[in-house]
Short mmCIF file of C-alpha atoms and ligand atoms in Angstrom, two decimals:
data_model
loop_
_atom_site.label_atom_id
_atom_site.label_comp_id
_atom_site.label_asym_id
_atom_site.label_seq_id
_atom_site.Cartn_x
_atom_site.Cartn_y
_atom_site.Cartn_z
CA UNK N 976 -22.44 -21.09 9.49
CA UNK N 977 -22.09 -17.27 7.93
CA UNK N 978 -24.79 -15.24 8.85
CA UNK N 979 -26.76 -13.14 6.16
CA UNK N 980 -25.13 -9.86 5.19
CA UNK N 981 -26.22 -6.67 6.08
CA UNK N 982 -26.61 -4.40 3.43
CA UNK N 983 -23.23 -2.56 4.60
CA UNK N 984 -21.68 -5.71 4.04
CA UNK N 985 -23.41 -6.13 0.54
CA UNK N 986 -21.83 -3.28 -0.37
CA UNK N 987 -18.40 -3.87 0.73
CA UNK N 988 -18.55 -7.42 -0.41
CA UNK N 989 -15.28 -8.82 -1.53
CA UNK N 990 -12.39 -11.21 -0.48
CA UNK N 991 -10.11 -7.93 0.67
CA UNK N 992 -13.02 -6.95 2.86
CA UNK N 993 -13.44 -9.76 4.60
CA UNK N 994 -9.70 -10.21 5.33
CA UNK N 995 -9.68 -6.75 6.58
CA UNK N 996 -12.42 -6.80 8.79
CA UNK N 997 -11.50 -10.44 9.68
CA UNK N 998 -7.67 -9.43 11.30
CA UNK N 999 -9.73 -6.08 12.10
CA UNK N 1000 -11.84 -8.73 14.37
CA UNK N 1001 -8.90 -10.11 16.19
CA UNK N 1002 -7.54 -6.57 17.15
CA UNK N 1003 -10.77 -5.88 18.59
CA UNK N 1004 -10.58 -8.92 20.50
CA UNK N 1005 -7.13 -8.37 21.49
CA UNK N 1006 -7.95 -4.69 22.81
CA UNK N 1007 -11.34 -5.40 24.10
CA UNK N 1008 -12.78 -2.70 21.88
CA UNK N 1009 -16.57 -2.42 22.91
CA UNK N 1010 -19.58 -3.71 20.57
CA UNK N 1011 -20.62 0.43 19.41
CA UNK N 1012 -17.11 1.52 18.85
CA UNK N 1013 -16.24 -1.67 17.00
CA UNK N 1014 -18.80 -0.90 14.37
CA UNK N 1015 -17.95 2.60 14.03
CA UNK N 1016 -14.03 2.07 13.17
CA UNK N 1017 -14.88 -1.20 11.40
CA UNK N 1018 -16.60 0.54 8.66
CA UNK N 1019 -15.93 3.36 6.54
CA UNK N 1020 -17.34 6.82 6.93
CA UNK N 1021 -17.87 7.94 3.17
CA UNK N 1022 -17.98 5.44 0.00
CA UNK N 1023 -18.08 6.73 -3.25
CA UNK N 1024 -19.15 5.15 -6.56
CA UNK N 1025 -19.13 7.30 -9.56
CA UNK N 1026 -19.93 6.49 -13.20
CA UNK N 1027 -16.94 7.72 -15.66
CA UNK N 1028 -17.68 7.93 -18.98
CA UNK N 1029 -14.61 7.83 -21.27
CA UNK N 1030 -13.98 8.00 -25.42
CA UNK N 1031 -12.01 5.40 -26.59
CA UNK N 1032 -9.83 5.58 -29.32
CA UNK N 1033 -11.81 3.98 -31.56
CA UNK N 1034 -14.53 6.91 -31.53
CA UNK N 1035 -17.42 4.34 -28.57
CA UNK N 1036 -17.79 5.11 -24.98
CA UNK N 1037 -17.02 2.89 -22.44
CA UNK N 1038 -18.63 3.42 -19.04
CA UNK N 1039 -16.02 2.59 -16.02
CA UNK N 1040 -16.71 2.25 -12.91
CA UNK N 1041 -14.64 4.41 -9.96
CA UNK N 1042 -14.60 4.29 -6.34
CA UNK N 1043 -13.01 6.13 -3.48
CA UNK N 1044 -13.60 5.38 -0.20
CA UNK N 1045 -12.76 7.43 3.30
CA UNK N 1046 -12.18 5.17 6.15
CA UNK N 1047 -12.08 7.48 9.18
CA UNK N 1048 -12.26 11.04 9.75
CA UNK N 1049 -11.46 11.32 13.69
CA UNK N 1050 -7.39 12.13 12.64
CA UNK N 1051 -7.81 15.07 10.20
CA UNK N 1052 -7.55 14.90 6.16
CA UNK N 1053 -7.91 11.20 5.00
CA UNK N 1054 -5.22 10.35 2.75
CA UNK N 1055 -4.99 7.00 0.12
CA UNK N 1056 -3.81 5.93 -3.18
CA UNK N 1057 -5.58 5.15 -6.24
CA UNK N 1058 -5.41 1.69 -7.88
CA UNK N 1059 -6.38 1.24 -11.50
CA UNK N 1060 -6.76 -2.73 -12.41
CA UNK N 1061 -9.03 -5.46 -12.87
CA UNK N 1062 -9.65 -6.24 -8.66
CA UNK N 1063 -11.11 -2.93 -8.09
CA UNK N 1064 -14.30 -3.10 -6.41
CA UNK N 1065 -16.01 -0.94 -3.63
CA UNK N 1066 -14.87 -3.70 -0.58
CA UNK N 1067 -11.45 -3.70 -1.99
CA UNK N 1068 -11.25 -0.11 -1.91
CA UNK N 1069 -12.81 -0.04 1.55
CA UNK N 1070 -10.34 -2.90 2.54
CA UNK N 1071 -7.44 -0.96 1.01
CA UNK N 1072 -9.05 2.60 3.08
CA UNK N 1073 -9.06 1.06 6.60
CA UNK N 1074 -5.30 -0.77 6.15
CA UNK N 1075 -4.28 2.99 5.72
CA UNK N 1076 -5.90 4.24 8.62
CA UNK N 1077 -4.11 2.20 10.95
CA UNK N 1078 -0.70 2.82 8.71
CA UNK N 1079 -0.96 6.75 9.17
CA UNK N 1080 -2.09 6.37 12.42
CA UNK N 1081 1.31 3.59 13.68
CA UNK N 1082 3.66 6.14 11.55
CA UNK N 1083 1.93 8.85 13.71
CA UNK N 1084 0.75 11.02 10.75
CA UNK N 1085 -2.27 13.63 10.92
CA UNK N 1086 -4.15 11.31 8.47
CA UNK N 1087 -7.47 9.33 8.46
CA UNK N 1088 -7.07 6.19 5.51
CA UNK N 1089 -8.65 6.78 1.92
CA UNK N 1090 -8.42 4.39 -1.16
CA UNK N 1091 -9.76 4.88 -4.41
CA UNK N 1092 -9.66 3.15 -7.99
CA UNK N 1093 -11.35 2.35 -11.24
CA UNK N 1094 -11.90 -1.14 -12.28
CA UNK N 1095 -9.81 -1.74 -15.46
CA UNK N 1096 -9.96 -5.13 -16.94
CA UNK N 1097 -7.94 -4.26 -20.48
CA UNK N 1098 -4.87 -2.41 -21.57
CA UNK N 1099 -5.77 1.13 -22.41
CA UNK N 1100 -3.33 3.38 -24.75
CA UNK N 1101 -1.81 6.69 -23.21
CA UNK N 1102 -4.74 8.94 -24.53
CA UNK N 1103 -7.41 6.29 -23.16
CA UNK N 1104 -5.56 6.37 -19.90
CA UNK N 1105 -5.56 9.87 -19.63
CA UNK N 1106 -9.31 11.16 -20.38
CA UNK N 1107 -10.20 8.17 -17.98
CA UNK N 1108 -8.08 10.01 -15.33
CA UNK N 1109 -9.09 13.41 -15.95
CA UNK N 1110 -12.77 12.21 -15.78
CA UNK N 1111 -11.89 9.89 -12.95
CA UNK N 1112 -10.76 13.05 -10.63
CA UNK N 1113 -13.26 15.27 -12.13
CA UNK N 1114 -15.65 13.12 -10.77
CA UNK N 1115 -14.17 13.11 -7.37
CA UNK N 1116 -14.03 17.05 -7.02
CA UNK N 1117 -17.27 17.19 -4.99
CA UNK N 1118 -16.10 15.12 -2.16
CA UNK N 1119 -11.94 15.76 -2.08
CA UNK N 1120 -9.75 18.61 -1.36
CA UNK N 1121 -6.51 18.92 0.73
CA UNK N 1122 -7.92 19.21 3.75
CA UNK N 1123 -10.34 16.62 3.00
CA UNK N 1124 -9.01 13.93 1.12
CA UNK N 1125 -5.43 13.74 -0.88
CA UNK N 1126 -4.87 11.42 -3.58
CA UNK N 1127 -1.92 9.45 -4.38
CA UNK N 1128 -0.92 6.67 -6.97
CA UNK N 1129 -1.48 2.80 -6.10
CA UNK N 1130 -0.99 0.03 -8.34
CA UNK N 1131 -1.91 0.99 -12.34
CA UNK N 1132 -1.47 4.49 -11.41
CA UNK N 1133 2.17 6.48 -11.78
CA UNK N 1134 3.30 10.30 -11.70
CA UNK N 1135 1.86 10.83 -14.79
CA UNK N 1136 -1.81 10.13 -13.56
CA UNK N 1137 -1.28 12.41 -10.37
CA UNK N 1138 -0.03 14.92 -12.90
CA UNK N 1139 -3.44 14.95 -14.85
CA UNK N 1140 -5.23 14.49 -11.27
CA UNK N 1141 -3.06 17.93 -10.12
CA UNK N 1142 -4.08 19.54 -13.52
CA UNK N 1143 -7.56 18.76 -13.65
CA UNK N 1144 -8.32 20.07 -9.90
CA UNK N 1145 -6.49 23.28 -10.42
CA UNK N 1146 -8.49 23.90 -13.82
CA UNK N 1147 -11.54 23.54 -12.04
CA UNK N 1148 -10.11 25.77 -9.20
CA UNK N 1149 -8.63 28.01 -11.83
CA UNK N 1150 -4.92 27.79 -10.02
CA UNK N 1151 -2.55 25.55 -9.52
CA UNK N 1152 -3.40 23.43 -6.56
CA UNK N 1153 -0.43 20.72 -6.02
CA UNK N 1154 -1.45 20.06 -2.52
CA UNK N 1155 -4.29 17.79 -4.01
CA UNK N 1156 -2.41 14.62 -4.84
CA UNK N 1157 1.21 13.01 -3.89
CA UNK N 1158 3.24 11.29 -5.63
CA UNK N 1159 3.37 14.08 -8.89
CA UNK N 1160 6.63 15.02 -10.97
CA UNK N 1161 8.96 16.92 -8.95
CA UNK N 1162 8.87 19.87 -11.70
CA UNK N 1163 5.11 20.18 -10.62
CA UNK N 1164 5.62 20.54 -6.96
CA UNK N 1165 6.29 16.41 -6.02
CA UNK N 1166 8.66 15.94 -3.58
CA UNK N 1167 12.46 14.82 -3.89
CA UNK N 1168 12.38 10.73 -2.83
CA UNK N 1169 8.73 10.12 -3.53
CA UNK N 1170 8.73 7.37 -6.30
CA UNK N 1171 11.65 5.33 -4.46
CA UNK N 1172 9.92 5.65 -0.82
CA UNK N 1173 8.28 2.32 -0.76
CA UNK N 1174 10.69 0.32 -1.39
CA UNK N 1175 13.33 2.37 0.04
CA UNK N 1176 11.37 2.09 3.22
CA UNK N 1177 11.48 -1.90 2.83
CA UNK N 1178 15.39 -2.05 2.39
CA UNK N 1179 15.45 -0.04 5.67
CA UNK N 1180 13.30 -2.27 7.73
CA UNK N 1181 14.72 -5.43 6.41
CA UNK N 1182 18.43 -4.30 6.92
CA UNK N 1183 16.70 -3.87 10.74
CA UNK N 1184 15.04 -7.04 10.81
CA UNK N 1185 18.61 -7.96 9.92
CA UNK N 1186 20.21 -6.67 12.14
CA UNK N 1187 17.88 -8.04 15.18
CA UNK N 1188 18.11 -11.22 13.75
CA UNK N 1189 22.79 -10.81 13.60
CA UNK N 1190 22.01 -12.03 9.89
CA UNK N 1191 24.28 -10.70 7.02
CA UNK N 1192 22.58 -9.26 4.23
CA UNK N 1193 25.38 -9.35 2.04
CA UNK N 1194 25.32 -12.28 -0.30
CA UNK N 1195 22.24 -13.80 1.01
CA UNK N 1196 19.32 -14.80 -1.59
CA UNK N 1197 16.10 -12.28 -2.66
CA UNK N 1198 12.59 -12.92 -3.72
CA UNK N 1199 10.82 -10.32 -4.87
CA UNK N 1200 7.07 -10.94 -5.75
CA UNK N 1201 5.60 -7.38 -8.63
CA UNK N 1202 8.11 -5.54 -10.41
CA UNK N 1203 6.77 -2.30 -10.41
CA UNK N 1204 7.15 1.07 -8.52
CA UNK N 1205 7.90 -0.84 -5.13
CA UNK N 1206 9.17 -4.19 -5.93
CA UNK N 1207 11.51 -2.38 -8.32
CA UNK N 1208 12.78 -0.49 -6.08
CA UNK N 1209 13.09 -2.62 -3.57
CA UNK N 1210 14.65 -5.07 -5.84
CA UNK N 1211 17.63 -2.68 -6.73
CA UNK N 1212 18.20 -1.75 -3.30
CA UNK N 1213 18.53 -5.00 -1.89
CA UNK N 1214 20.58 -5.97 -4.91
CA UNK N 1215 23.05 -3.11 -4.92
CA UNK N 1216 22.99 -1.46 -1.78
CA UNK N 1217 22.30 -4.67 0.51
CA UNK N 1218 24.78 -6.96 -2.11
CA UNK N 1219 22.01 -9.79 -2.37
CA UNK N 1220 21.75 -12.10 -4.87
CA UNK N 1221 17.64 -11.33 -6.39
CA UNK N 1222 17.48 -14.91 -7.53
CA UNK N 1223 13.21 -14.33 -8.56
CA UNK N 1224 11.26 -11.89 -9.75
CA UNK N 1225 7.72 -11.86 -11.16
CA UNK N 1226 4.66 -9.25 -12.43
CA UNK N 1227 1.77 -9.86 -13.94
CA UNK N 1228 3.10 -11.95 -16.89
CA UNK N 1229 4.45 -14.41 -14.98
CA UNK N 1230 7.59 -15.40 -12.56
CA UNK N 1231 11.12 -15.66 -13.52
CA UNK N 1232 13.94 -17.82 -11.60
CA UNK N 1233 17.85 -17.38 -12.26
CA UNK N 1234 19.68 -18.91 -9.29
CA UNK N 1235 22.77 -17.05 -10.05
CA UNK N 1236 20.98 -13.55 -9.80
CA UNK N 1237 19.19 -11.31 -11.97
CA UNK N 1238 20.89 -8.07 -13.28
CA UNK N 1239 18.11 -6.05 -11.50
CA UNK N 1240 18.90 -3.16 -13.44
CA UNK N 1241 18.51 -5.12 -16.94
CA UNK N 1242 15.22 -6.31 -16.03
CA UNK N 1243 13.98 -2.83 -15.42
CA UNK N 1244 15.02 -1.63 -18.25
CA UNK N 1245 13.23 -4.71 -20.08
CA UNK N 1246 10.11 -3.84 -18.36
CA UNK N 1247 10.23 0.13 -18.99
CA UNK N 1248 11.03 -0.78 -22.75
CA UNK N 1249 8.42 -3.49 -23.15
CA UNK N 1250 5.76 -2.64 -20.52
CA UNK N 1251 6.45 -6.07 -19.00
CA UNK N 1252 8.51 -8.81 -18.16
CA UNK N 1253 7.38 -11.32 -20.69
CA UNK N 1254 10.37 -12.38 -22.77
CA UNK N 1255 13.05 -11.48 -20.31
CA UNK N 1256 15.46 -13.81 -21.10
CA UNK N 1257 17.59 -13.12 -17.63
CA UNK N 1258 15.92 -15.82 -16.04
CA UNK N 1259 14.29 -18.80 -16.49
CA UNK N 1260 10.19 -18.35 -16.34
CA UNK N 1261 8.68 -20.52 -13.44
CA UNK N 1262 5.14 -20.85 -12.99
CA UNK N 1263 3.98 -18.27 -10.65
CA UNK N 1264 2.78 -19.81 -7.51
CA UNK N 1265 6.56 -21.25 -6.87
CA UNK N 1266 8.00 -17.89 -6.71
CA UNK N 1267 6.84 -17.64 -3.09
CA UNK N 1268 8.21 -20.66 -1.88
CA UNK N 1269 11.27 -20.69 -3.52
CA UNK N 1270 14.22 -20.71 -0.39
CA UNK N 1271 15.66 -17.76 -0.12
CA UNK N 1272 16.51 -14.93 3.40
CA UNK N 1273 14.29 -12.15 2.22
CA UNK N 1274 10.61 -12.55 0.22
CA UNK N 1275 9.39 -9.29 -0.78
CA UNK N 1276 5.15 -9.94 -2.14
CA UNK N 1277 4.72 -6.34 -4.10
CA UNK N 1278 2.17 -6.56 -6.00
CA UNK N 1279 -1.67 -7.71 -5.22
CA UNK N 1280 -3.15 -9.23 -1.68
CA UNK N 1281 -3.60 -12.54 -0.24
CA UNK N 1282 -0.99 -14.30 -2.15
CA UNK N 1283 0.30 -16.22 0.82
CA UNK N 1284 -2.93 -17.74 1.86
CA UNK N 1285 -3.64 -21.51 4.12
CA UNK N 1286 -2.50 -23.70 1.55
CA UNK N 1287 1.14 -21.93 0.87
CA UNK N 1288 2.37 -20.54 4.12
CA UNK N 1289 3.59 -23.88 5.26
CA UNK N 1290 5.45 -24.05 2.14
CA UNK N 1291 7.51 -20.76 2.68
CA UNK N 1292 11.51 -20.55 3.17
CA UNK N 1293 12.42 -17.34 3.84
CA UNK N 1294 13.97 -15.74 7.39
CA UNK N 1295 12.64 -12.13 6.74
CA UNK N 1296 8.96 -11.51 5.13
CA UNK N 1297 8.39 -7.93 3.94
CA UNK N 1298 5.26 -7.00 2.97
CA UNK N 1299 5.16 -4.36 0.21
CA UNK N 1300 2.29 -4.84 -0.89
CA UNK N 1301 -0.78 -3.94 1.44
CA UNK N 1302 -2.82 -7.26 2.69
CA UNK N 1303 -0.69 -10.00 1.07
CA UNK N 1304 -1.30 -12.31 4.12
CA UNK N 1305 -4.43 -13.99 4.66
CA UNK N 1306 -5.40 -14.43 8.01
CA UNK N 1307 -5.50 -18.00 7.96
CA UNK N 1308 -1.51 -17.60 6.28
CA UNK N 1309 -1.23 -15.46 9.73
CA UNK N 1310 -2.20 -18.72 11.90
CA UNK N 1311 0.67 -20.77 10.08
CA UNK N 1312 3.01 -17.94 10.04
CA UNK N 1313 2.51 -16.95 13.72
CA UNK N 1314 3.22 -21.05 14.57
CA UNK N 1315 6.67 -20.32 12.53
CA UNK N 1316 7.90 -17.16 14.49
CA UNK N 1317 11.13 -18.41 15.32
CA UNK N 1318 11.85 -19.51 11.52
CA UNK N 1319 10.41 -16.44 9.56
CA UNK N 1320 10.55 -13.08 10.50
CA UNK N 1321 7.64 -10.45 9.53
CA UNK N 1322 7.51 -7.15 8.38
CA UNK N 1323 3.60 -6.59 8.24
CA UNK N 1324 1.96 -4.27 5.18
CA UNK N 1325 1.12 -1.42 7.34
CA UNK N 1326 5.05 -1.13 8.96
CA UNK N 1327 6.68 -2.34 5.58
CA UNK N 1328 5.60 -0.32 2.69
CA UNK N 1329 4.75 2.67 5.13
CA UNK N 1330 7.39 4.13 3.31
CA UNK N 1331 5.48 6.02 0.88
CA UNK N 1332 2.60 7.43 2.69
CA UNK N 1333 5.31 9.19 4.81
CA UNK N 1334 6.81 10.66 1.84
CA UNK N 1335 3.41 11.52 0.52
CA UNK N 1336 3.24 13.23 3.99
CA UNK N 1337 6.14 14.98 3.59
CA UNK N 1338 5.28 16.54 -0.02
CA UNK N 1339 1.81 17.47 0.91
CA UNK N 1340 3.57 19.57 3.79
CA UNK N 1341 5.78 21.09 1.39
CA UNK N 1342 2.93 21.45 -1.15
CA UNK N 1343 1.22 23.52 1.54
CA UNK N 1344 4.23 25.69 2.35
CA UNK N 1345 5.63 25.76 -1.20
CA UNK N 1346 9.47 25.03 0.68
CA UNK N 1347 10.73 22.17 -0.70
CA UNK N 1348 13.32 19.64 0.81
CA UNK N 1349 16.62 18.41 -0.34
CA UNK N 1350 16.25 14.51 -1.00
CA UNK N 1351 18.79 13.78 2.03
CA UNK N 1352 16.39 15.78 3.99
CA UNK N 1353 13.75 13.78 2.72
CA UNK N 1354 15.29 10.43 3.48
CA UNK N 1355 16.86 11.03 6.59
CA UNK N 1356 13.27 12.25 7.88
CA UNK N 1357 11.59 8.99 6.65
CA UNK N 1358 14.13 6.73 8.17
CA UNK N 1359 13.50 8.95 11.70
CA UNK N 1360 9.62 7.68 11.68
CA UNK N 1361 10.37 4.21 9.81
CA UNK N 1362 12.78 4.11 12.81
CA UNK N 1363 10.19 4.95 15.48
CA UNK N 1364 7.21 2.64 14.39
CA UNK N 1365 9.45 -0.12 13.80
CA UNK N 1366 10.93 -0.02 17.11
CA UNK N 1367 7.32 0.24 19.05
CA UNK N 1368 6.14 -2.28 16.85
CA UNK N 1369 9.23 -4.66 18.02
CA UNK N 1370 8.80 -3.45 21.95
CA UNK N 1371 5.04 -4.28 21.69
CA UNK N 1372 5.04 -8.17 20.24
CA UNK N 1373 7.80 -8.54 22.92
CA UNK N 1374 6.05 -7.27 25.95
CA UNK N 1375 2.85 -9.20 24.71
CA UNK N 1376 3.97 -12.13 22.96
CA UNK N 1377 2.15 -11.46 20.00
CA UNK N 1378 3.17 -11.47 15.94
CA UNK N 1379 4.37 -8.39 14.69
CA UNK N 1380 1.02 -7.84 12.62
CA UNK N 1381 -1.08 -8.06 15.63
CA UNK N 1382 1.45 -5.71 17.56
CA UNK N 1383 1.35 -3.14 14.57
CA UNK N 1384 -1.73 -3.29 13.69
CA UNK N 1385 -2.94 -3.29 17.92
CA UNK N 1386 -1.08 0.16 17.91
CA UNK N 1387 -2.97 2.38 15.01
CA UNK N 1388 -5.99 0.95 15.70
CA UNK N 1389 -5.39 2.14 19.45
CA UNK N 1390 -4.32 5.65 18.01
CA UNK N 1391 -7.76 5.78 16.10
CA UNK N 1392 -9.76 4.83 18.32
CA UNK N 1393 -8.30 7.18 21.28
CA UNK N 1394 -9.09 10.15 18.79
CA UNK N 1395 -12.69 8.54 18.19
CA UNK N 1396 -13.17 8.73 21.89
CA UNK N 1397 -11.69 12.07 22.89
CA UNK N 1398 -14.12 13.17 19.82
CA UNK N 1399 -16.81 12.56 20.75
CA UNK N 1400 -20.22 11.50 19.23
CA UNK N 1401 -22.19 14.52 17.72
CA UNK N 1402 -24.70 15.55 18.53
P1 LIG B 868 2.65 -0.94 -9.78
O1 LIG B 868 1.44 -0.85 -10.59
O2 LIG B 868 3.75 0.02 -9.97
O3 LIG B 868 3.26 -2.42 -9.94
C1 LIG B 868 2.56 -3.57 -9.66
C2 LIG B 868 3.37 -4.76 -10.12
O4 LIG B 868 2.70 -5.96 -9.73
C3 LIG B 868 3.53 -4.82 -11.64
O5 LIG B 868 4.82 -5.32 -11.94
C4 LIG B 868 2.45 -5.83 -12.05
O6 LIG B 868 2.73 -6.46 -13.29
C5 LIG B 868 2.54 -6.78 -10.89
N1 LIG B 868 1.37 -7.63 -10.70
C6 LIG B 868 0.06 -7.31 -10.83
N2 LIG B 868 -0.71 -8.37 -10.60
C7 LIG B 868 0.14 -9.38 -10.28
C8 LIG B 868 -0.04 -10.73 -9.94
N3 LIG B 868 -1.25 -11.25 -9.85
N4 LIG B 868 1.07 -11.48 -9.67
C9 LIG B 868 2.30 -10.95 -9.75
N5 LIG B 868 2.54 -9.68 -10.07
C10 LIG B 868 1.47 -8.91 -10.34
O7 LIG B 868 2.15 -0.95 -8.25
P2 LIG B 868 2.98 -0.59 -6.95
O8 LIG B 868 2.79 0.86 -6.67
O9 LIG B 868 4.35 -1.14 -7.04
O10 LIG B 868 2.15 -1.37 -5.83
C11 LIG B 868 2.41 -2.72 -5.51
C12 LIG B 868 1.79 -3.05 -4.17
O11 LIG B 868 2.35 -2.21 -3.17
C13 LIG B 868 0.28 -2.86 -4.08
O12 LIG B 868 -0.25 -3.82 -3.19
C14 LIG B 868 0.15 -1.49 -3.46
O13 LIG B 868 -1.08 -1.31 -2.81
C15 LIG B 868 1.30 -1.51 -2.50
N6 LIG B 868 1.81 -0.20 -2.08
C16 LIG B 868 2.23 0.71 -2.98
C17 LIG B 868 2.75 1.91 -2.54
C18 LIG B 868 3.33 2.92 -3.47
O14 LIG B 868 3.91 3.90 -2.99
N7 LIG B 868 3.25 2.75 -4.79
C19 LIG B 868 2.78 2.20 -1.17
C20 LIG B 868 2.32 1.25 -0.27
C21 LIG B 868 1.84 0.04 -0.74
#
């Protein structure tokens, strides 16, 4: 029987939440965390729910609602993307907030997790999309700064928006303050390597999965679930620097199946000239929940969470899973998958598409210095740390028998709550 929620949990309400707090549960368990501290790194610190007021085209107002949420504060700054779309609510925000608390904190960064976003349930055109943006972050100016709380983009969100986010800080500050978000335009002060991170970051840790498992890349069979900044990416990298066939791809339209391969490249283009992949006539369209059980050696989900949930993860045939997107495993998904170990390799969210925060890392230390890096620099830097979690993440499920989630996960929160401790309670 579920208890009756506490007015904390009112507010965090939502499926994302509870999956969070749910696998958040069994690390607790796993660690022995006591009752008090439990609480305290369960839930976040500061939550944020602003009003934004934008003009439409058409000469109304629409009201929108925003969020942004700061998970913990115990490891300096908090850092977190912002997600634009129609799932946007306070407990996915604060679901989204503490994932990327224990992701800075397993890729050893000086970070506490942040997530923010506006619910957005319609297409909006270019002018739309910026006033909401600029009224967005000018909304958030009270309670960010960059050594409080950096933004970055998330799903719905692109350079463009961090852009306008960068712009609309520094007017307020009356300079140019590029240390404020990640994931800008290089010519503004973003970082070489930023956009391709993610899913650069994913090629890496599958071609290590790979390589633990003494399974050739190299004309084996893709699935890649979101076609945007990281599935993209990913997409192309697996397709022409891996050599894999990408027999499926999908977004929000709808999934697409070409057993032969799809010219990654063409589809891209498709979807930068038409917004979408609706109409891509590279591949056949298949309805959307087969995409993730269609057979293949490497399923990348990229796009929204808890797509492989109890009633598919029986169903999937793939030797590596690698999370791009954060929380696409349910924990009851986890059970099956965990039962499968020796049949399907994972890659967990906060290991997989770690990728980017560490390049968001990297340009917010360069936005501080104002010395840039070289994009070799850049990458070879990334694949050092992708390197180093992955590895401890590998040594830890081994020593304890445990999935790779639990192991991952089992280290950041360990990091966070060592820093909680040696912290202190004030007064
Ligand atoms: P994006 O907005 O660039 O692209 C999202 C893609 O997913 C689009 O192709 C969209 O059409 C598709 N999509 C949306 N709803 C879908 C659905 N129900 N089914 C299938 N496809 C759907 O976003 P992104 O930056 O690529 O982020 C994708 C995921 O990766 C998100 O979970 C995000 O939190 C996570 N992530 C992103 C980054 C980053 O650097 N951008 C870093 C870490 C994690």
């Amino acid at each position: 029987m579920r208890l009756p929620l506490t007015a904390m949990q009112h507010i965090y309400s939502d499926p994302t939440f509870q999956m969070a707090t749910d696998q958040f549960d069994l690390i607790a368990d796993h660690l022995q965390i006591p009752k008090d501290l439990r609480e305290r790194l369960k839930f976040p610190k500061r939550s944020i729910g602003v009003s934004v007021p934008v003009r439409m085209d058409d000469g109304s107002t629409k009201l929108f609602h925003g969020y942004r949420v700061q998970h913990t504060l115990a490891m300096g700054p908090t850092k977190g993307g912002t997600r634009f779309g129609p799932t946007v609510t306070m407990g996915e925000v604060a679901a989204l907030a503490m994932w990327m608390s224990w992701k800075c904190a397993l890729a050893g960064l000086p970070y506490g997790g942040a997530k923010g976003g506006v619910y957005l349930d319609r297409r909006v055109s270019v002018n739309e999309l910026e006033r909401l943006s600029r009224r967005y972050m000018q909304e958030m100016i009270p309670f960010i700064g960059p050594h409080t709380d950096i933004i970055g983009p998330d799903m719905g969100t692109n350079e463009q928006v961090m852009a306008w986010f960068m712009d609309t800080y520094s007017a307020y500050t009356g300079y140019s303050v590029p240390e404020i978000v990640t994931g800008k335009p290089v010519s503004i002060g973003g970082t070489q390597g930023r956009r391709e991170a993610t899913g650069r970051g994913i090629v890496y840790l599958i071609e290590r999965a790979a390589n633990i498992l003494k399974m050739k890349l190299a004309g084996g069979r893709a699935v890649v679930q979101g076609f945007g900044n990281v599935g993209a990416v990913a997409a192309q990298g697996l397709a022409y620097k891996g050599g894999m066939k990408v027999i499926g791809i999908s977004d929000v339209t709808g999934a697409y199946h070409n057993e032969r391969g799809v010219d990654v490249r063409a589809a891209e283009r498709y979807a930068l000239e038409n917004g979408d992949l609706a109409g891509f006539s590279g591949a056949e369209p298949i309805p959307a929940e087969d995409l993730l059980t269609l057979c293949c050696d490497v399923l990348i989900p990229a796009a929204v969470s808890g797509v492989i949930h109890g009633g598919n993860a029986a169903k999937i045939q793939c030797r590596i899973l690698a999370e791009g997107a954060n929380g696409p495993t349910t924990v009851d998904a986890d059970r099956v998958l965990f039962e499968r170990w020796n049949e399907i390799f994972v890659i967990p969210d906060i290991l997989c598409n770690a990728g980017g925060v560490i390049v968001s890392y990297f340009e917010w230390v360069q936005s501080l210095q104002s010395l840039f890096w070289n994009e070799t620099e850049v990458v070879d830097r990334l694949f050092r740390l992708l390197e180093t979690s992955f590895s401890s993440v590998i040594r830890r499920a081994r020593e304890e028998k445990i999935p790779h989630r639990l192991a991952a996960l089992a280290i950041g929160v360990e990091r966070v709550m060592k820093a909680r401790q040696y912290r202190g309670l004030f007064p």
